[in-house]
Coordinates of C-alpha atoms and ligand atoms in Angstrom, one line a residue:
M1 CA 0.0 0.0 0.0
P2 CA 1.8 3.2 -1.1
A3 CA 2.2 5.7 1.9
T4 CA -0.5 8.3 1.6
P5 CA 1.3 11.6 1.0
A6 CA 1.3 13.8 4.1
P7 CA -1.6 16.3 3.8
E8 CA 0.0 19.6 2.8
V9 CA -0.9 22.9 4.3
T10 CA -3.9 24.8 2.9
H11 CA -3.6 28.6 2.3
R12 CA -6.2 31.1 1.3
P13 CA -5.8 34.2 -0.9
D14 CA -4.4 37.4 0.5
E15 CA -3.2 36.0 3.8
R16 CA -1.3 38.3 6.0
F17 CA 2.3 37.4 6.6
D18 CA 1.4 35.9 10.0
E19 CA -1.6 34.0 8.7
F20 CA 0.5 32.5 6.0
L21 CA 3.1 31.3 8.5
L22 CA 0.6 30.0 11.0
A23 CA -1.7 28.2 8.5
A24 CA -0.2 24.9 9.4
A25 CA -1.4 25.4 13.0
A26 CA -4.9 24.7 11.8
T27 CA -4.0 21.3 10.2
H28 CA -0.8 20.2 12.1
P29 CA -1.0 21.9 15.5
G30 CA 1.3 19.3 17.2
H31 CA 4.0 19.4 14.5
P32 CA 7.3 21.1 15.2
A33 CA 7.4 24.7 14.0
V34 CA 10.7 25.8 15.5
V35 CA 13.5 23.4 16.5
E36 CA 16.1 25.2 18.6
Y37 CA 19.6 23.8 19.6
A38 CA 20.0 24.3 23.3
D39 CA 23.0 22.9 25.2
G40 CA 23.4 19.9 22.9
A41 CA 19.8 19.0 22.7
E42 CA 16.8 20.1 20.6
R43 CA 14.1 22.2 22.0
V44 CA 10.8 22.0 20.0
T45 CA 8.1 24.6 19.7
T46 CA 5.0 23.2 18.0
F47 CA 2.7 25.2 15.7
R48 CA 0.2 25.4 18.5
G49 CA 2.8 26.6 20.9
L50 CA 4.0 29.2 18.4
R51 CA 0.5 30.5 17.8
E52 CA -0.2 30.7 21.5
T53 CA 3.0 32.7 22.2
A54 CA 2.3 35.0 19.2
E55 CA -1.2 35.6 20.6
R56 CA 0.4 36.4 24.0
Y57 CA 2.8 38.9 22.4
A58 CA -0.1 40.4 20.4
A59 CA -2.0 41.0 23.6
Q60 CA 1.1 42.6 25.1
L61 CA 1.5 44.9 22.1
D62 CA -2.2 46.0 22.4
R63 CA -1.3 47.6 25.8
F64 CA 0.7 50.2 24.0
G65 CA -2.1 51.5 21.9
L66 CA 0.1 51.6 18.8
E67 CA -1.3 52.5 15.4
I68 CA -1.2 50.3 12.3
G69 CA 2.1 51.2 10.6
D70 CA 4.0 52.0 13.8
R71 CA 7.3 50.2 13.6
V72 CA 8.7 47.7 16.1
M73 CA 12.5 47.2 16.0
I74 CA 13.5 43.7 17.1
V75 CA 17.1 43.1 18.2
S76 CA 17.5 39.4 18.1
D77 CA 18.7 36.3 16.3
T78 CA 16.2 33.9 14.9
S79 CA 14.5 32.0 17.8
A80 CA 11.0 30.7 18.7
E81 CA 10.4 33.8 20.8
A82 CA 11.6 36.2 18.0
V83 CA 9.4 34.4 15.4
A84 CA 6.4 34.6 17.7
L85 CA 7.0 38.4 18.2
V86 CA 7.4 38.9 14.5
L87 CA 4.0 37.1 14.0
A88 CA 2.4 39.2 16.7
C89 CA 3.7 42.4 15.1
A90 CA 2.4 41.3 11.7
S91 CA -1.1 40.4 13.1
R92 CA -1.4 44.0 14.4
G93 CA -0.1 45.7 11.2
L94 CA 3.1 46.8 13.0
P95 CA 6.1 46.6 10.6
F96 CA 9.0 44.8 12.2
V97 CA 12.5 46.0 11.7
P98 CA 14.9 43.1 12.5
V99 CA 18.4 44.0 13.6
S100 CA 21.1 41.6 14.7
P101 CA 22.4 41.8 18.3
E102 CA 26.0 42.1 16.9
T103 CA 25.1 45.2 14.9
P104 CA 27.5 48.0 15.8
A105 CA 25.8 50.6 18.1
E106 CA 26.3 53.4 15.6
R107 CA 24.6 51.5 12.7
R108 CA 21.8 50.5 15.0
A109 CA 21.3 54.1 16.0
T110 CA 21.3 55.1 12.3
I111 CA 18.6 52.5 11.6
E112 CA 16.6 53.7 14.6
R113 CA 16.9 57.3 13.5
L114 CA 15.6 56.4 10.0
A115 CA 12.9 53.9 11.0
E116 CA 11.7 55.9 14.1
P117 CA 10.3 52.8 15.8
A118 CA 7.6 53.1 18.4
L119 CA 9.2 50.1 20.2
C120 CA 12.7 48.8 20.3
L121 CA 12.8 45.3 21.9
T122 CA 15.8 43.3 22.6
A123 CA 15.8 39.5 23.3
D124 CA 18.2 39.6 26.2
G125 CA 17.6 41.0 29.7
R126 CA 19.5 44.3 29.1
P127 CA 17.2 46.9 30.7
E128 CA 16.8 49.8 28.2
G129 CA 16.3 53.4 29.4
A130 CA 15.0 55.3 26.4
V131 CA 11.4 55.8 25.6
G132 CA 9.9 52.7 23.8
H133 CA 13.0 50.6 24.6
G134 CA 12.5 47.3 26.4
R135 CA 12.8 43.6 26.2
F136 CA 10.8 40.6 25.2
G137 CA 10.9 37.0 26.3
G138 CA 8.6 34.2 27.6
G139 CA 5.6 35.8 25.9
T140 CA 6.0 39.1 27.8
I141 CA 7.1 42.6 26.8
E142 CA 8.6 45.0 29.3
V143 CA 9.1 48.7 28.4
P144 CA 10.1 50.9 31.4
Q145 CA 9.1 54.0 29.5
P146 CA 6.3 53.2 27.1
P147 CA 5.8 55.4 24.0
V148 CA 3.2 58.1 24.1
R149 CA -0.1 57.0 22.6
R150 CA -0.7 59.0 19.5
G151 CA -4.2 57.7 18.5
G152 CA -4.9 57.2 14.9
S153 CA -7.3 56.8 12.1
R154 CA -6.4 53.4 10.7
R155 CA -9.2 50.7 10.9
V156 CA -7.9 47.4 9.5
V157 CA -4.6 45.9 8.2
T158 CA -4.6 45.5 4.4
P159 CA -2.4 43.3 2.2
T160 CA -0.6 46.4 0.9
D161 CA 0.4 47.4 4.4
T162 CA 4.0 47.0 5.4
A163 CA 5.0 43.6 7.0
Y164 CA 8.7 44.4 7.5
I165 CA 11.5 46.8 6.7
I166 CA 15.0 45.4 6.2
F167 CA 17.8 47.9 6.2
T168 CA 20.5 46.8 3.8
S169 CA 23.8 48.5 2.9
G170 CA 23.4 51.5 0.6
T171 CA 26.1 52.4 -1.9
T172 CA 26.1 56.0 -0.5
G173 CA 26.8 54.5 3.0
R174 CA 23.3 55.4 4.1
P175 CA 21.4 52.2 4.8
K176 CA 18.4 51.6 2.5
G177 CA 15.2 50.5 4.2
V178 CA 13.5 47.9 1.9
V179 CA 9.8 48.1 2.6
M180 CA 8.0 44.8 2.0
S181 CA 4.2 44.6 2.1
H182 CA 2.2 41.5 3.3
R183 CA 1.1 40.9 -0.2
A184 CA 4.6 41.0 -1.6
V185 CA 6.1 38.6 0.9
V186 CA 3.2 36.2 0.7
A187 CA 3.3 36.3 -3.1
F188 CA 7.0 35.3 -2.9
Y189 CA 6.2 32.6 -0.3
R190 CA 3.5 31.1 -2.6
G191 CA 6.0 31.1 -5.5
M192 CA 8.6 29.4 -3.4
I193 CA 6.2 26.8 -1.8
A194 CA 5.0 25.9 -5.3
E195 CA 8.6 24.6 -6.0
G196 CA 7.9 21.9 -3.4
F197 CA 11.3 21.8 -1.7
V198 CA 10.2 20.9 1.7
S199 CA 7.1 19.2 3.2
V200 CA 5.4 18.5 6.5
G201 CA 7.8 16.9 8.9
D202 CA 11.0 18.4 7.4
R203 CA 13.4 20.6 9.3
V204 CA 15.0 23.6 7.6
A205 CA 18.3 24.7 9.2
S206 CA 18.5 28.5 9.0
T207 CA 22.0 30.0 9.0
S208 CA 21.4 33.7 8.3
P209 CA 20.9 36.4 10.8
L210 CA 17.3 37.6 11.3
Q211 CA 18.2 41.0 9.9
F212 CA 19.1 39.3 6.5
D213 CA 15.9 38.5 4.5
F214 CA 17.4 35.0 3.8
S215 CA 16.3 34.1 7.4
L216 CA 12.7 35.2 6.4
L217 CA 12.9 33.0 3.4
D218 CA 13.9 30.1 5.6
I219 CA 11.0 30.8 8.1
G220 CA 8.5 31.1 5.2
M221 CA 9.8 28.0 3.4
A222 CA 9.5 25.9 6.5
L223 CA 6.4 27.1 8.3
G224 CA 4.5 27.8 5.1
S225 CA 5.1 24.1 4.2
G226 CA 4.2 22.8 7.6
A227 CA 7.8 22.0 8.3
A228 CA 10.0 23.3 11.1
V229 CA 12.7 26.0 11.0
A230 CA 15.9 25.2 12.9
P231 CA 18.0 28.3 13.6
V232 CA 21.7 27.6 13.8
P233 CA 23.2 29.6 16.7
R234 CA 25.4 32.3 15.1
A235 CA 28.3 31.6 17.6
L236 CA 28.4 27.9 16.5
L237 CA 28.2 28.5 12.7
R238 CA 31.9 29.5 12.4
W239 CA 33.1 26.2 13.9
P240 CA 32.5 23.4 11.4
T241 CA 32.3 20.6 13.9
R242 CA 29.8 22.5 16.0
F243 CA 27.9 23.6 12.9
L244 CA 27.5 19.9 11.8
K245 CA 26.6 18.9 15.4
V246 CA 23.7 21.4 15.4
L247 CA 22.6 19.9 12.1
R248 CA 22.8 16.4 13.5
V249 CA 21.0 17.2 16.8
T250 CA 18.2 19.1 15.1
R251 CA 17.9 16.4 12.5
A252 CA 18.0 19.0 9.7
T253 CA 16.7 17.6 6.4
H254 CA 17.5 20.9 4.6
V255 CA 20.1 23.6 5.1
N256 CA 19.7 27.1 3.7
G257 CA 22.6 29.6 3.6
V258 CA 25.2 31.5 1.6
P259 CA 27.9 29.4 0.0
S260 CA 30.6 30.3 2.5
I261 CA 28.9 28.4 5.3
W262 CA 30.1 25.1 3.7
R263 CA 33.7 26.1 3.1
Q264 CA 35.3 25.0 6.4
S265 CA 33.4 21.7 6.6
L266 CA 34.3 20.9 3.0
R267 CA 38.0 21.6 3.7
H268 CA 38.5 20.2 7.1
I269 CA 35.8 17.6 8.0
P270 CA 34.3 16.3 4.7
D271 CA 33.8 12.9 6.2
Q272 CA 31.6 14.3 9.0
L273 CA 29.6 16.1 6.3
A274 CA 29.2 12.9 4.4
D275 CA 27.9 11.1 7.5
L276 CA 25.1 13.5 8.4
P277 CA 22.1 11.2 8.6
D278 CA 19.1 13.4 7.6
L279 CA 20.5 16.0 5.2
R280 CA 18.9 15.8 1.7
G281 CA 18.6 19.4 0.5
V282 CA 20.7 22.5 0.4
L283 CA 19.5 25.9 -0.8
F284 CA 22.1 28.6 -1.4
C285 CA 21.9 32.3 -2.5
G286 CA 23.5 35.6 -2.2
E287 CA 26.5 34.9 -4.4
E288 CA 27.9 32.3 -6.8
F289 CA 28.8 29.0 -5.2
P290 CA 32.4 28.1 -6.3
L291 CA 31.8 25.1 -8.6
A292 CA 34.7 23.0 -7.3
E293 CA 33.2 23.3 -3.8
L294 CA 29.7 22.5 -5.2
R295 CA 31.0 19.3 -7.0
H296 CA 32.8 18.3 -3.8
L297 CA 29.5 18.6 -1.9
Q298 CA 27.8 16.5 -4.5
R299 CA 30.4 13.8 -4.2
L300 CA 30.1 13.7 -0.4
R301 CA 26.3 13.6 -0.5
P302 CA 25.1 11.5 -3.5
G303 CA 21.6 12.4 -4.5
I304 CA 21.5 15.6 -2.5
R305 CA 19.1 18.3 -4.0
L306 CA 21.0 21.5 -4.5
I307 CA 19.0 24.7 -5.2
N308 CA 20.5 27.9 -6.5
C309 CA 18.3 30.7 -5.3
Y310 CA 18.9 34.1 -6.9
G311 CA 17.4 37.4 -5.9
A312 CA 17.7 40.6 -4.1
T313 CA 16.2 41.9 -0.9
E314 CA 13.9 44.2 -3.0
S315 CA 11.8 41.1 -3.8
M316 CA 13.3 38.8 -1.2
A317 CA 14.4 36.5 -4.0
A318 CA 13.4 35.9 -7.6
S319 CA 14.2 32.5 -8.8
F320 CA 15.2 28.9 -7.9
A321 CA 17.1 26.5 -10.1
E322 CA 18.1 22.9 -9.4
V323 CA 21.8 22.2 -9.8
P324 CA 22.3 19.2 -12.2
D325 CA 23.6 16.1 -10.3
P326 CA 26.4 15.6 -11.1
L327 CA 27.3 19.1 -12.3
P328 CA 28.9 18.5 -15.7
D329 CA 32.7 19.4 -15.8
D330 CA 32.2 21.8 -18.7
V331 CA 29.7 24.0 -16.8
T332 CA 31.1 27.4 -15.9
H333 CA 27.9 29.2 -14.9
L334 CA 25.0 27.8 -12.8
S335 CA 21.5 28.3 -14.1
I336 CA 19.3 30.7 -12.1
G337 CA 16.2 29.7 -14.0
N338 CA 13.8 32.2 -15.4
G339 CA 11.9 33.4 -12.2
H340 CA 9.8 31.4 -9.7
E341 CA 6.1 30.7 -10.4
G342 CA 4.2 34.0 -10.7
T343 CA 7.2 36.0 -11.9
D344 CA 9.1 36.7 -15.1
I345 CA 12.7 37.9 -15.5
L346 CA 13.3 40.0 -18.6
L347 CA 16.8 40.3 -20.1
L348 CA 17.3 43.7 -21.8
D349 CA 20.2 45.4 -23.5
A350 CA 21.4 48.9 -22.8
E351 CA 18.7 50.3 -25.2
G352 CA 15.9 48.5 -23.3
A353 CA 15.3 45.9 -26.1
S354 CA 14.8 42.2 -25.2
V355 CA 17.9 40.0 -25.5
R356 CA 16.9 36.6 -26.9
E357 CA 20.1 35.2 -28.4
E358 CA 21.9 32.5 -26.4
G359 CA 25.1 33.7 -24.7
V360 CA 24.3 37.5 -25.2
V361 CA 24.7 39.4 -21.9
G362 CA 21.9 41.8 -20.8
E363 CA 20.5 43.3 -17.6
M364 CA 17.8 41.4 -15.7
Y365 CA 14.5 43.2 -14.9
L366 CA 12.1 41.4 -12.6
R367 CA 8.3 41.4 -13.2
S368 CA 6.7 40.2 -10.0
P369 CA 3.9 40.7 -7.4
A370 CA 6.7 40.3 -4.8
L371 CA 8.4 43.6 -5.4
M372 CA 9.1 45.9 -2.5
T373 CA 6.8 48.9 -1.9
G374 CA 10.0 51.1 -2.1
Y375 CA 12.9 52.3 -0.1
W376 CA 11.9 53.8 3.3
G377 CA 11.9 57.6 3.0
D378 CA 13.8 57.7 -0.3
A379 CA 11.5 58.2 -3.3
D380 CA 14.4 59.0 -5.6
A381 CA 16.3 55.8 -4.9
T382 CA 12.9 53.9 -5.3
D383 CA 12.2 55.4 -8.7
A384 CA 15.7 54.5 -9.8
V385 CA 15.1 50.8 -9.3
L386 CA 11.3 50.4 -9.6
V387 CA 11.2 51.4 -13.2
I388 CA 8.3 51.7 -15.7
D389 CA 8.0 48.5 -17.8
P390 CA 10.4 49.1 -20.6
L391 CA 8.4 46.8 -22.9
E392 CA 5.1 48.6 -22.3
P393 CA 5.6 52.0 -20.6
R394 CA 2.0 53.0 -21.2
S395 CA 0.9 50.4 -18.6
G396 CA 2.7 52.1 -15.8
Q397 CA 3.6 48.7 -14.4
R398 CA 6.8 48.8 -12.3
L399 CA 9.6 46.3 -12.7
L400 CA 12.7 45.9 -10.5
R401 CA 15.8 46.9 -12.4
T402 CA 18.2 44.4 -10.7
G403 CA 21.5 45.8 -11.8
D404 CA 22.5 42.2 -12.4
L405 CA 23.9 40.9 -15.7
A406 CA 23.0 37.6 -17.2
F407 CA 22.9 35.6 -20.4
R408 CA 20.7 32.7 -21.6
G409 CA 22.1 29.2 -21.9
A410 CA 21.2 26.7 -24.6
D411 CA 18.2 25.6 -22.4
G412 CA 16.9 29.2 -22.4
A413 CA 17.5 29.6 -18.7
L414 CA 19.5 32.6 -17.3
R415 CA 23.0 32.5 -16.0
F416 CA 24.2 35.3 -13.6
C417 CA 27.4 36.9 -14.7
G418 CA 28.0 39.9 -12.5
R419 CA 26.8 43.3 -11.5
R420 CA 26.4 46.1 -13.9
D421 CA 27.9 48.6 -11.5
S422 CA 31.0 46.4 -10.9
Q423 CA 31.9 46.5 -14.6
V424 CA 35.1 48.4 -15.1
Q425 CA 37.1 49.8 -18.0
I426 CA 40.7 48.5 -18.1
R427 CA 42.8 50.2 -20.7
G428 CA 39.6 51.1 -22.5
N429 CA 38.1 47.7 -22.4
R430 CA 35.0 46.6 -20.4
V431 CA 35.8 43.9 -17.9
E432 CA 33.5 42.1 -15.5
P433 CA 35.6 41.1 -12.4
A434 CA 33.3 38.2 -11.8
E435 CA 34.5 36.7 -15.1
V436 CA 38.2 36.9 -14.0
Q437 CA 37.2 35.4 -10.6
R438 CA 35.5 32.5 -12.4
R439 CA 38.6 31.8 -14.4
L440 CA 40.8 31.7 -11.3
L441 CA 38.3 29.3 -9.7
A442 CA 38.7 27.0 -12.7
H443 CA 42.3 26.4 -11.7
S444 CA 42.5 23.0 -10.0
D445 CA 44.7 24.4 -7.1
V446 CA 42.3 27.3 -6.3
C447 CA 39.5 26.8 -3.9
E448 CA 38.4 30.4 -3.3
A449 CA 38.9 33.6 -5.3
A450 CA 37.8 37.2 -5.3
V451 CA 38.7 40.0 -7.7
V452 CA 38.4 43.7 -6.8
V453 CA 39.2 46.8 -8.7
A454 CA 41.8 49.2 -7.3
E455 CA 41.2 52.6 -8.9
G456 CA 41.7 56.2 -7.9
P457 CA 42.3 59.7 -9.2
G458 CA 45.1 59.8 -11.6
R459 CA 45.7 56.0 -11.7
E460 CA 44.6 53.3 -14.1
A461 CA 42.0 50.9 -12.8
E462 CA 43.7 47.6 -11.9
L463 CA 42.3 44.2 -11.3
C464 CA 43.5 42.6 -8.0
A465 CA 42.9 39.0 -7.3
F466 CA 42.9 37.3 -3.9
V467 CA 43.2 33.5 -4.0
V468 CA 43.0 30.7 -1.5
L469 CA 44.8 27.6 -2.6
A470 CA 43.4 24.1 -2.0
D471 CA 45.2 22.0 0.7
G472 CA 48.5 20.7 -0.6
A473 CA 48.7 23.1 -3.5
D474 CA 51.6 25.1 -2.0
G475 CA 53.7 25.0 -5.2
T476 CA 51.4 27.3 -7.1
A477 CA 52.7 30.9 -7.3
E478 CA 50.9 34.1 -8.1
S479 CA 52.7 34.2 -11.5
D480 CA 51.3 30.8 -12.4
L481 CA 47.8 32.0 -11.7
R482 CA 48.2 35.1 -13.8
A483 CA 49.6 33.0 -16.6
F484 CA 46.6 30.7 -16.3
C485 CA 44.3 33.7 -16.8
L486 CA 46.4 34.9 -19.8
R487 CA 45.9 31.6 -21.5
A488 CA 42.1 32.1 -21.7
M489 CA 41.5 35.9 -21.8
P490 CA 43.0 39.0 -23.2
A491 CA 45.9 40.7 -21.3
Y492 CA 43.7 43.5 -20.1
M493 CA 41.6 41.0 -18.2
A494 CA 44.4 39.3 -16.4
P495 CA 44.7 40.6 -12.8
G496 CA 47.7 42.9 -12.4
V497 CA 48.0 41.8 -8.8
V498 CA 47.5 38.3 -7.4
R499 CA 47.6 37.7 -3.7
I500 CA 47.6 34.2 -2.3
V501 CA 45.9 34.4 1.1
D502 CA 44.8 31.9 3.8
S503 CA 41.1 32.8 3.6
L504 CA 38.8 35.5 2.2
P505 CA 36.9 37.8 4.6
V506 CA 33.1 37.6 4.7
N507 CA 30.7 40.3 5.7
Q508 CA 28.0 40.0 8.4
H509 CA 25.8 38.2 5.8
G510 CA 28.5 35.6 5.0
K511 CA 29.2 37.0 1.6
T512 CA 32.8 37.7 0.4
D513 CA 33.6 41.1 1.8
H514 CA 35.1 43.0 -1.2
R515 CA 35.3 46.2 0.8
R516 CA 37.7 44.7 3.3
L517 CA 39.8 43.3 0.5
L518 CA 40.1 46.7 -1.1
A519 CA 40.9 48.3 2.2
Q520 CA 43.6 45.6 2.7
L521 CA 45.1 46.6 -0.7
L522 CA 45.0 50.3 0.0
A523 CA 46.6 49.8 3.4
D524 CA 49.5 47.8 1.9
A525 CA 49.9 50.4 -1.0
Ligands
8PZ601 N1 22.2 32.9 -6.6 C1 23.0 34.0 -6.8 N2 24.0 33.9 -7.6 C2 24.8 35.0 -7.9 N3 24.5 36.2 -7.3 C3 23.5 36.3 -6.4 C4 22.7 35.2 -6.1 N4 21.7 35.6 -5.3 C5 21.9 36.9 -5.1 N5 23.0 37.4 -5.8 C6 23.6 38.7 -5.8 O1 23.2 39.4 -4.6 C7 22.5 40.5 -4.9 C8 21.4 40.7 -3.8 O2 22.0 41.0 -2.6 S1 21.1 41.3 -1.4 O3 20.2 42.3 -1.8 O4 22.0 41.6 -0.3 N6 20.2 40.1 -1.1 C9 20.8 38.8 -1.0 O5 21.9 38.6 -1.3 C10 19.9 37.8 -0.5 C11 18.6 37.7 -1.2 N7 17.7 38.8 -0.7 C12 18.0 36.4 -1.0 C13 17.4 36.2 0.3 C14 16.8 34.9 0.4 C15 17.0 34.0 -0.6 C16 17.6 34.3 -1.8 C17 18.1 35.5 -2.0 C18 21.8 40.2 -6.2 O6 21.5 41.4 -6.9 C19 23.0 39.5 -6.9 O7 23.9 40.5 -7.4

C-alpha cells in the first residue's frame, strides 16, 4: 500500500504574513514549527505553541495602543520567541525591523533614527532606558518608559500594508530600508512553496541572521510548508564541527545559507559532512557557489538536492534553479532559472530591447507581485530601481531593475554573470571582475577567489585577485595564476595583482567582503 502523501498545508488568498506562516497550526498543531539547539539537545516549539506565544505577544502589544504602521524594532537572532514576536507584530499591522544583536551601536542608532520605531525590543535581559526601549521573552514585553499613545485613524490591516522593513547596505553608505508589504512577501512565499522543496515533517536549518531576509525565506519555506525552521546559533556557525553537530542534533533535512557556510566543513571535516544522517537538500543564495566546492559537496552527498536561489532583498528573491547532479565538468555558470512561479525575469540590452540570443549578456529586470513597496523615506532611490515597464511604458507597471547581468544558456534559462555597477574599463576595455574570478576558480589548485578593482584619481583601474589555494597546492605561485588567466583571456583581463591568502573575509551576511579586500590593498599600498 503506497504511503499516503502527508496532507499539505492549505492557504487562502491574500493572507497576512502571520496568517500564511501559521496556516499549518490549523491542520498540524502538534507538529514542530521551530526546533532550537539548546545545550546539545533540541528544543521543539509546535505550531500550536508558536501560535499561542504569538497571541500572548499580540495582547502585550495591544497595551501600548500603537497605530497600524508603527514600527517595532526587534534586536534578536532567529528563535522561537523572535518568530512569535514577528508574527504578533504582523497580526497588528506593525512593521517589524529586524536588527542583529551584533550590529555595531552606531549602525543600530542610524537605523533607529531612520525607522523611528515606536518600540525597540531586545531579546536579552538588558534593561533599556530610552522611551519605547524594552525587552521581550517568555511571551511578555517590558518597556520601562512606554511610547506616548498618538491615537490614529487606521481601521484594518490590508495586504498592501508593510510587513517588515529590512535595512541593507546602501552604496552611499546610508542604509536603505527595503519596505515589503504583506502581499509582496506572501506572493513570494507562494511562488517558493510551489517549488515543493520541503514538506510536512521536514526541518530547515537557517544559518542567516534575522536581519538578513534570507532568514525570512527560511522561516517562510519551513512554516508555510508545515515544516520546522531550525535556527543555527550564530556563535556555532563558524566552527565546522559545532555547525555539523547542530545539524545532527536538530535532524536537519535541509540547510539554507550563503555558499561560505560550507567552506570550512568541505575543507577540514568532509567525512563528517558525508555522515550527516538526515540532510537531503541544500539551498544557497547571495553569491555564486564556487563550482569546485559544489562538486565536492555533490560527491560527499550523492543524490542531494541543490537549489541555486537568486534574488535581491527588494523582492526577497526571484528564482530557484536545481543544480544538475552531477554538475557536468564543462559547466562554468550555474543556471538561475527564469523566475519562480508567478514572476518573469526580462533580459534587456542597454537600449531596453529584449535579448533573446543564447550567450548574449543583458541586464535582468524582474516582473513580480513580490516587489518591494519602495525604499523607506527615499523616493528618488525607489524610482531608480522600480522602473516603468520598458516593454510597455503605457501600462505604468513597475519592474525591479536588478542591476545584475546575465545571459541565456542553450536551455533558455538565465546565468548570472556579474553586477552592472562592478563592470570596469581596463585600458579602454569593459571587464566584469566576476569573469576573472570565475577563471581563477577554474584552476585545480584554487578553492576560493575574489577579484576587486583598485582605482583612484590619476591612476589606471587595476584588477587585483585574492586567491585561497586548496590544501596541498603550495607549489602554485601568483605568477602561475596570472599566466593561467592569460591563457584564456586578453591581457587587459588578467589581474595585475594576485595575492595568495589563507582565507577570504566575509561580511555580516556571510558574503565575500570586497570592501575589506580593497581596504587591505590600499593599506598595503
Ligand atoms: N544565486 C545567486 N548567484 C549570484 N549572485 C547572487 C545570487 N543571489 C543573489 N546574488 C547577488 O546578490 C544581490 C542581492 O544582494 S542582497 O540584496 O543583499 N540580497 C541577498 O543577497 C539575499 C537575497 N535577498 C536572498 C534572500 C533569500 C533567498 C535568496 C536571496 C543580487 O542582486 C545579486 O547580485
